[in-house]
mmCIF file of C-alpha atoms in Angstrom:
data_model
loop_
_atom_site.group_PDB
_atom_site.id
_atom_site.type_symbol
_atom_site.label_atom_id
_atom_site.label_comp_id
_atom_site.label_asym_id
_atom_site.label_seq_id
_atom_site.Cartn_x
_atom_site.Cartn_y
_atom_site.Cartn_z
ATOM 1 C CA LYS U 28 6.320 0.400 -33.172
ATOM 2 C CA ASN U 29 10.119 -0.303 -35.140
ATOM 3 C CA GLN U 30 12.783 2.064 -34.326
ATOM 4 C CA GLU U 31 15.397 3.256 -36.793
ATOM 5 C CA ILE U 32 19.113 4.783 -36.040
ATOM 6 C CA ASN U 33 20.539 5.884 -39.498
ATOM 7 C CA PHE U 34 24.252 6.140 -39.115
ATOM 8 C CA LYS U 35 27.373 7.144 -42.382
ATOM 9 C CA ILE U 36 30.298 6.450 -42.424
ATOM 10 C CA SER U 37 33.216 7.379 -44.073
ATOM 11 C CA GLN U 38 36.162 5.015 -44.913
ATOM 12 C CA ASN U 39 39.071 5.448 -47.621
ATOM 13 C CA GLY U 40 37.379 8.317 -48.819
ATOM 14 C CA GLU U 41 33.864 6.401 -49.599
ATOM 15 C CA ILE U 42 30.696 7.327 -47.862
ATOM 16 C CA THR U 43 28.636 4.302 -46.717
ATOM 17 C CA LEU U 44 24.834 4.966 -45.547
ATOM 18 C CA GLY U 45 23.041 2.827 -43.847
ATOM 19 C CA SER U 46 20.442 2.243 -40.868
ATOM 20 C CA PHE U 47 19.670 -0.454 -38.053
ATOM 21 C CA THR U 48 15.727 -1.327 -37.836
ATOM 22 C CA LEU U 49 14.759 -2.562 -34.210
ATOM 23 C CA ARG U 50 11.762 -4.736 -34.153
ATOM 24 C CA ASP U 51 10.330 -6.515 -31.180
ATOM 25 C CA THR U 52 9.190 -10.595 -31.976
ATOM 26 C CA LEU U 53 8.202 -12.591 -29.249
ATOM 27 C CA GLY U 54 9.928 -10.665 -26.043
ATOM 28 C CA LYS U 55 13.195 -10.272 -28.214
ATOM 29 C CA THR U 56 14.656 -7.579 -30.439
ATOM 30 C CA LYS U 57 15.242 -8.059 -33.600
ATOM 31 C CA ILE U 58 17.842 -6.092 -35.254
ATOM 32 C CA ILE U 59 17.848 -5.464 -39.630
ATOM 33 C CA CYS U 60 20.602 -4.060 -40.925
ATOM 34 C CA LYS U 61 20.188 -2.112 -44.281
ATOM 35 C CA ARG U 62 24.134 -0.741 -45.896
ATOM 36 C CA THR U 63 24.080 0.997 -49.709
ATOM 37 C CA GLY U 64 27.723 2.028 -51.245
ATOM 38 C CA SER U 65 30.655 1.025 -52.854
ATOM 39 C CA LEU U 66 33.948 -0.794 -52.303
ATOM 40 C CA THR U 67 37.662 0.819 -53.097
ATOM 41 C CA PHE U 68 39.825 -0.908 -55.389
ATOM 42 C CA SER U 69 41.634 -1.343 -51.763
ATOM 43 C CA ASP U 70 38.813 -2.847 -50.642
ATOM 44 C CA LYS U 71 38.566 -5.185 -53.420
ATOM 45 C CA PHE U 72 41.837 -6.117 -53.644
ATOM 46 C CA ASP U 73 42.261 -6.966 -49.522
ATOM 47 C CA ALA U 74 38.914 -8.985 -50.153
ATOM 48 C CA THR U 75 40.543 -11.374 -52.461
ATOM 49 C CA PHE U 76 42.603 -12.563 -49.676
ATOM 50 C CA SER U 77 39.861 -12.514 -47.274
ATOM 51 C CA GLY U 78 37.795 -14.472 -48.342
ATOM 52 C CA GLY U 79 35.916 -12.652 -50.819
ATOM 53 C CA SER U 80 33.946 -8.965 -50.634
ATOM 54 C CA LYS U 81 30.868 -11.050 -49.217
ATOM 55 C CA ALA U 82 33.170 -11.973 -46.440
ATOM 56 C CA LEU U 83 34.493 -7.999 -46.162
ATOM 57 C CA VAL U 84 31.081 -6.723 -46.112
ATOM 58 C CA ASN U 85 30.390 -9.328 -42.861
ATOM 59 C CA ASN U 86 33.368 -7.824 -40.914
ATOM 60 C CA GLN U 87 32.313 -4.770 -41.953
ATOM 61 C CA LEU U 88 28.616 -5.080 -40.557
ATOM 62 C CA LEU U 89 29.922 -6.796 -37.090
ATOM 63 C CA VAL U 90 32.334 -4.063 -36.574
ATOM 64 C CA SER U 91 28.889 -1.364 -36.971
ATOM 65 C CA LEU U 92 26.928 -4.271 -34.523
ATOM 66 C CA GLU U 93 29.393 -3.741 -31.657
ATOM 67 C CA GLN U 94 29.599 0.046 -32.195
ATOM 68 C CA LEU U 95 25.656 -0.194 -32.456
ATOM 69 C CA SER U 96 25.909 -2.228 -28.840
ATOM 70 C CA LYS U 97 28.013 0.300 -27.084
ATOM 71 C CA PHE U 98 25.769 2.805 -28.193
ATOM 72 C CA LEU U 99 22.697 1.219 -26.483
ATOM 73 C CA LYS U 100 24.684 0.230 -23.519
ATOM 74 C CA ALA U 101 25.777 3.913 -23.258
ATOM 75 C CA GLU U 102 22.046 5.145 -23.685
ATOM 76 C CA LEU U 103 20.306 3.199 -21.259
ATOM 77 C CA GLY U 104 23.150 2.843 -18.966
ATOM 78 C CA VAL U 105 23.113 6.429 -18.845
ATOM 79 C CA TYR U 106 20.637 8.557 -15.907
ATOM 80 C CA LYS U 107 20.939 10.771 -12.898
ATOM 81 C CA THR U 108 18.041 11.854 -10.167
ATOM 82 C CA GLU U 109 17.307 14.146 -8.019
ATOM 83 C CA VAL U 110 14.946 14.556 -5.313
ATOM 84 C CA LEU U 111 12.945 17.813 -5.566
ATOM 85 C CA PRO U 112 10.889 19.523 -2.420
ATOM 86 C CA ALA U 113 7.601 18.274 -1.321
ATOM 87 C CA VAL U 114 4.195 19.566 -3.010
ATOM 88 C CA SER U 115 0.882 18.761 -2.724
ATOM 89 C CA LEU U 116 -0.831 17.062 -5.595
ATOM 90 C CA LYS U 117 -4.282 18.228 -7.215
ATOM 91 C CA PRO U 118 -7.180 15.789 -8.214
ATOM 92 C CA LEU U 119 -7.371 15.128 -11.532
ATOM 93 C CA PHE U 120 -9.495 13.145 -13.890
ATOM 94 C CA PHE U 121 -7.898 10.719 -16.634
ATOM 95 C CA VAL U 122 -9.012 7.728 -19.112
ATOM 96 C CA GLY U 123 -6.838 4.700 -18.478
ATOM 97 C CA LYS U 124 -5.999 1.076 -18.832
ATOM 98 C CA LYS U 125 -5.320 -1.465 -16.106
ATOM 99 C CA ILE U 126 -2.235 -4.097 -16.454
ATOM 100 C CA ARG U 127 -0.723 -6.557 -14.094
ATOM 101 C CA CYS U 128 2.571 -7.964 -14.955
ATOM 102 C CA LYS U 129 5.904 -8.846 -13.850
ATOM 103 C CA GLN U 130 8.073 -6.571 -13.293
ATOM 104 C CA GLY U 131 10.527 -7.749 -16.672
ATOM 105 C CA ASP U 132 7.397 -6.789 -18.549
ATOM 106 C CA LEU U 133 6.233 -3.266 -17.106
ATOM 107 C CA ASN U 134 8.922 -1.252 -19.694
ATOM 108 C CA PRO U 135 7.137 -2.850 -22.563
ATOM 109 C CA GLU U 136 3.773 -2.120 -21.580
ATOM 110 C CA LEU U 137 4.189 1.585 -21.235
ATOM 111 C CA LEU U 138 5.796 1.154 -24.842
ATOM 112 C CA ARG U 139 2.273 -1.088 -25.705
ATOM 113 C CA TRP U 140 -0.555 1.092 -24.006
ATOM 114 C CA ILE U 141 0.502 4.394 -23.914
ATOM 115 C CA PRO U 142 0.822 4.539 -28.147
ATOM 116 C CA PHE U 143 -2.821 2.848 -27.884
ATOM 117 C CA LEU U 144 -4.262 5.667 -25.421
ATOM 118 C CA GLN U 145 -3.315 8.347 -27.503
ATOM 119 C CA GLU U 146 -5.005 7.231 -30.635
ATOM 120 C CA PHE U 147 -7.980 6.324 -28.688
ATOM 121 C CA PHE U 148 -7.556 10.414 -27.600
ATOM 122 C CA VAL U 149 -7.456 11.132 -31.739
ATOM 123 C CA LYS U 150 -10.353 8.849 -32.339
ATOM 124 C CA ASN U 151 -12.408 9.896 -29.955
ATOM 125 C CA GLN U 152 -11.483 13.672 -30.095
ATOM 126 C CA LEU U 153 -10.905 13.329 -26.007
ATOM 127 C CA ARG U 154 -8.578 16.565 -24.916
ATOM 128 C CA LYS U 155 -5.569 15.926 -23.089
ATOM 129 C CA ALA U 156 -4.877 17.714 -19.707
ATOM 130 C CA GLY U 157 -1.199 16.417 -19.592
ATOM 131 C CA GLN U 158 1.370 13.995 -20.262
ATOM 132 C CA PRO U 159 1.077 9.953 -20.177
ATOM 133 C CA MET U 160 1.227 8.598 -16.388
ATOM 134 C CA ALA U 161 1.239 5.390 -14.707
ATOM 135 C CA ILE U 162 -1.118 5.142 -11.527
ATOM 136 C CA TYR U 163 0.812 1.928 -9.398
ATOM 137 C CA LYS U 164 -1.748 0.176 -7.000
ATOM 138 C CA SER U 165 0.990 -2.222 -6.248
ATOM 139 C CA ALA U 166 4.942 -0.602 -5.533
ATOM 140 C CA PRO U 167 6.425 0.100 -8.699
ATOM 141 C CA ASN U 168 9.252 -2.058 -8.191
ATOM 142 C CA ALA U 169 7.329 -5.137 -6.626
ATOM 143 C CA ALA U 170 7.877 -8.416 -8.480
ATOM 144 C CA VAL U 171 4.563 -8.623 -9.664
ATOM 145 C CA VAL U 172 3.242 -4.833 -10.522
ATOM 146 C CA GLU U 173 -0.533 -3.791 -10.469
ATOM 147 C CA LEU U 174 -1.137 -0.089 -12.557
ATOM 148 C CA THR U 175 -3.088 1.830 -14.410
ATOM 149 C CA ILE U 176 -1.569 3.617 -17.425
ATOM 150 C CA ALA U 177 -3.433 6.557 -18.442
ATOM 151 C CA ILE U 178 -3.748 9.861 -19.805
ATOM 152 C CA PRO U 179 -5.174 12.928 -17.936
ATOM 153 C CA THR U 180 -8.372 14.738 -18.836
ATOM 154 C CA PRO U 181 -9.614 18.181 -18.081
ATOM 155 C CA GLU U 182 -13.132 16.597 -16.857
ATOM 156 C CA GLU U 183 -14.814 13.634 -16.723
ATOM 157 C CA VAL U 184 -14.893 11.383 -19.258
ATOM 158 C CA PHE U 185 -18.066 9.021 -19.595
ATOM 159 C CA LEU U 186 -17.339 5.484 -21.646
ATOM 160 C CA SER U 187 -19.013 2.126 -22.722
ATOM 161 C CA PRO U 188 -18.648 -0.008 -19.584
ATOM 162 C CA GLU U 189 -18.194 -2.889 -21.889
ATOM 163 C CA SER U 190 -14.912 -0.951 -23.176
ATOM 164 C CA ASP U 191 -10.979 -2.047 -21.660
ATOM 165 C CA ILE U 192 -10.579 1.072 -21.568
ATOM 166 C CA PHE U 193 -11.722 3.211 -18.753
ATOM 167 C CA SER U 194 -12.508 6.638 -16.951
ATOM 168 C CA GLY U 195 -11.616 7.517 -13.364
ATOM 169 C CA SER U 196 -10.174 10.127 -10.851
ATOM 170 C CA PHE U 197 -7.128 10.276 -9.068
ATOM 171 C CA VAL U 198 -7.082 11.270 -5.383
ATOM 172 C CA PRO U 199 -4.241 13.497 -4.464
ATOM 173 C CA TYR U 200 -2.154 13.411 -1.905
ATOM 174 C CA ARG U 201 1.013 14.993 -0.232
ATOM 175 C CA ALA U 202 4.375 13.805 -1.988
ATOM 176 C CA LEU U 203 7.881 14.065 -2.481
ATOM 177 C CA PRO U 204 8.650 13.763 -5.983
ATOM 178 C CA VAL U 205 11.996 12.411 -7.769
ATOM 179 C CA MET U 206 12.838 13.058 -10.893
ATOM 180 C CA LEU U 207 14.473 10.502 -13.055
ATOM 181 C CA THR U 208 16.409 11.598 -16.362
ATOM 182 C CA GLY U 209 17.202 8.450 -18.125
ATOM 183 C CA ASP U 210 15.844 5.024 -18.861
ATOM 184 C CA TYR U 211 12.729 3.771 -17.445
ATOM 185 C CA SER U 212 14.760 0.614 -15.680
ATOM 186 C CA HIS U 213 16.509 3.300 -13.078
ATOM 187 C CA ARG U 214 13.014 3.697 -11.432
ATOM 188 C CA THR U 215 13.994 1.460 -8.700
ATOM 189 C CA ALA U 216 17.498 3.916 -8.261
ATOM 190 C CA ALA U 217 14.955 6.500 -8.338
ATOM 191 C CA ILE U 218 12.992 5.332 -5.677
ATOM 192 C CA ARG U 219 16.137 4.351 -3.393
ATOM 193 C CA LYS U 220 16.883 7.746 -3.715
ATOM 194 C CA ALA U 221 13.240 9.512 -2.481
ATOM 195 C CA ARG U 222 13.361 7.297 0.437
ATOM 196 C CA THR U 223 17.071 7.908 1.389
ATOM 197 C CA ALA U 224 15.998 11.772 0.939
ATOM 198 C CA MET U 225 12.837 11.353 3.430
ATOM 199 C CA LYS U 226 14.950 9.883 6.106
ATOM 200 C CA GLU U 227 17.494 12.875 6.454
ATOM 201 C CA LYS U 228 14.041 14.795 6.129
ATOM 202 C CA PHE U 229 12.402 13.527 8.619
ATOM 203 C CA LEU U 230 9.538 12.503 6.429
ATOM 204 C CA THR U 231 7.548 9.835 6.896
ATOM 205 C CA GLU U 232 6.173 7.883 3.477
ATOM 206 C CA ARG U 233 2.492 6.897 3.576
ATOM 207 C CA GLY U 234 1.419 3.538 2.847
ATOM 208 C CA GLY U 235 -1.761 2.707 1.215
ATOM 209 C CA ILE U 236 -1.691 5.227 -1.502
ATOM 210 C CA GLU U 237 -1.820 4.607 -5.498
ATOM 211 C CA ILE U 238 1.810 6.587 -6.699
ATOM 212 C CA LEU U 239 2.066 8.866 -9.192
ATOM 213 C CA GLU U 240 4.477 8.392 -12.393
ATOM 214 C CA ILE U 241 4.155 11.107 -14.852
ATOM 215 C CA PHE U 242 6.166 10.599 -18.395
ATOM 216 C CA GLN U 243 7.024 14.453 -18.778
ATOM 217 C CA GLN U 244 9.788 13.765 -21.682
ATOM 218 C CA ASN U 245 8.936 9.726 -22.905
ATOM 219 C CA SER U 246 10.014 7.425 -25.707
ATOM 220 C CA PHE U 247 7.271 8.544 -28.113
ATOM 221 C CA GLU U 248 8.734 12.217 -28.152
ATOM 222 C CA GLN U 249 12.640 11.273 -27.554
ATOM 223 C CA LYS U 250 14.364 8.596 -29.401
ATOM 224 C CA ARG U 251 17.104 8.258 -27.331
ATOM 225 C CA PRO U 252 16.878 6.821 -23.637
ATOM 226 C CA SER U 253 19.290 8.789 -21.451
ATOM 227 C CA LYS U 254 17.148 11.844 -22.649
ATOM 228 C CA TRP U 255 13.760 10.386 -21.310
ATOM 229 C CA VAL U 256 12.789 12.736 -18.084
ATOM 230 C CA THR U 257 9.825 10.773 -15.728
ATOM 231 C CA PHE U 258 8.673 12.425 -12.715
ATOM 232 C CA LEU U 259 7.727 9.746 -9.472
ATOM 233 C CA TYR U 260 5.575 11.292 -6.750
ATOM 234 C CA MET U 261 6.115 9.551 -3.314
ATOM 235 C CA PRO U 262 3.739 9.364 -0.702
ATOM 236 C CA ILE U 263 4.361 11.419 2.319
ATOM 237 C CA GLN U 264 2.829 11.941 5.694
ATOM 238 C CA GLY U 265 0.768 15.524 5.955
ATOM 239 C CA SER U 266 -2.397 16.380 4.636
ATOM 240 C CA VAL U 267 -2.863 18.079 1.184
ATOM 241 C CA ALA U 268 -2.786 22.183 1.488
ATOM 242 C CA GLN U 269 -5.835 23.669 1.289
ATOM 243 C CA ARG U 270 -6.978 27.219 0.422
ATOM 244 C CA PRO U 271 -6.770 29.107 3.111
ATOM 245 C CA ALA U 272 -10.394 30.212 4.490
ATOM 246 C CA ALA U 273 -11.634 33.528 4.102
ATOM 247 C CA ALA U 274 -10.768 36.084 7.199
ATOM 248 C CA ALA U 275 -14.231 36.483 8.729
ATOM 249 C CA ALA U 276 -15.466 39.961 7.994
ATOM 250 C CA ALA U 277 -16.091 42.660 11.378
ATOM 251 C CA PRO U 278 -19.837 43.329 12.333
ATOM 252 C CA THR U 279 -21.116 46.761 11.239
ATOM 253 C CA LEU U 280 -22.235 49.083 13.611
ATOM 254 C CA THR U 281 -25.322 51.265 13.750
ATOM 255 C CA GLN U 282 -24.763 55.102 14.391
ATOM 256 C CA GLU U 283 -26.889 54.223 17.460
ATOM 257 C CA GLN U 284 -24.846 51.567 18.618
ATOM 258 C CA LEU U 285 -21.432 53.593 17.762
ATOM 259 C CA ARG U 286 -22.580 56.585 20.241
ATOM 260 C CA ALA U 287 -23.463 53.920 23.145
ATOM 261 C CA GLU U 288 -20.179 52.650 22.904
ATOM 262 C CA GLU U 289 -18.499 56.101 22.695
ATOM 263 C CA GLU U 290 -20.725 56.887 25.707
ATOM 264 C CA ARG U 291 -19.415 53.763 27.630
ATOM 265 C CA GLN U 292 -15.710 54.337 26.607
ATOM 266 C CA ALA U 293 -15.970 57.974 28.463
ATOM 267 C CA THR U 294 -17.990 56.038 31.554
ATOM 268 C CA GLU U 295 -15.228 54.143 32.096
ATOM 269 C CA ASN U 296 -12.749 56.626 31.408
#
């Protein structure tokens, strides 16, 4: 899906409006720039000595592209990670799509399939029970990643077995959550911080468990990557907390049993 960035430039009393459209093309990003405005007399005068008005506009375009580059680098480079207290995840149902891809293709796959699933829910009138998520069969930062991109549902959903989209359930586990604020590319830094916290808290990471990642504030609700919020739940040793069993009811005694008990206690005294 195309992303658009609008801008406004004030120069020599003249206002120029424009936009950058970012479009995915065969693994690369094509940038289309549109500008509307007028040249002042001084601009036209300067243009006569700098290759004409076209060359002047091209120079201004290069300046705009440099500013766009600085903005994107800042947005993608700024991030924050925070380790939260350990939690017990709850079981849940979901509808999702299985993916196997290279690490470098992970984020594009997420950006491709999450909107597809959201449209699938709307088309089939399915109810959501939370934000989009990823369930990793392999390590999230592995060279080749195996995962399910999914959206949780409040109940089990039955789909045609011929469909690429399937329904399933998530097995809960004890986890140490880490919150990542920023672009998804900093996922490895979040995992590293969680593992450092495990050592400090004397926690043991649990292997062989599918790792859950929830896109709480994602790219489809917030266009600025620096504002995205993702929760990654790292499995740790320990059982999932269960509801405490009800205390056993005290036995009820008959009147005859009560009199006999009183007589026994009087005899002992």
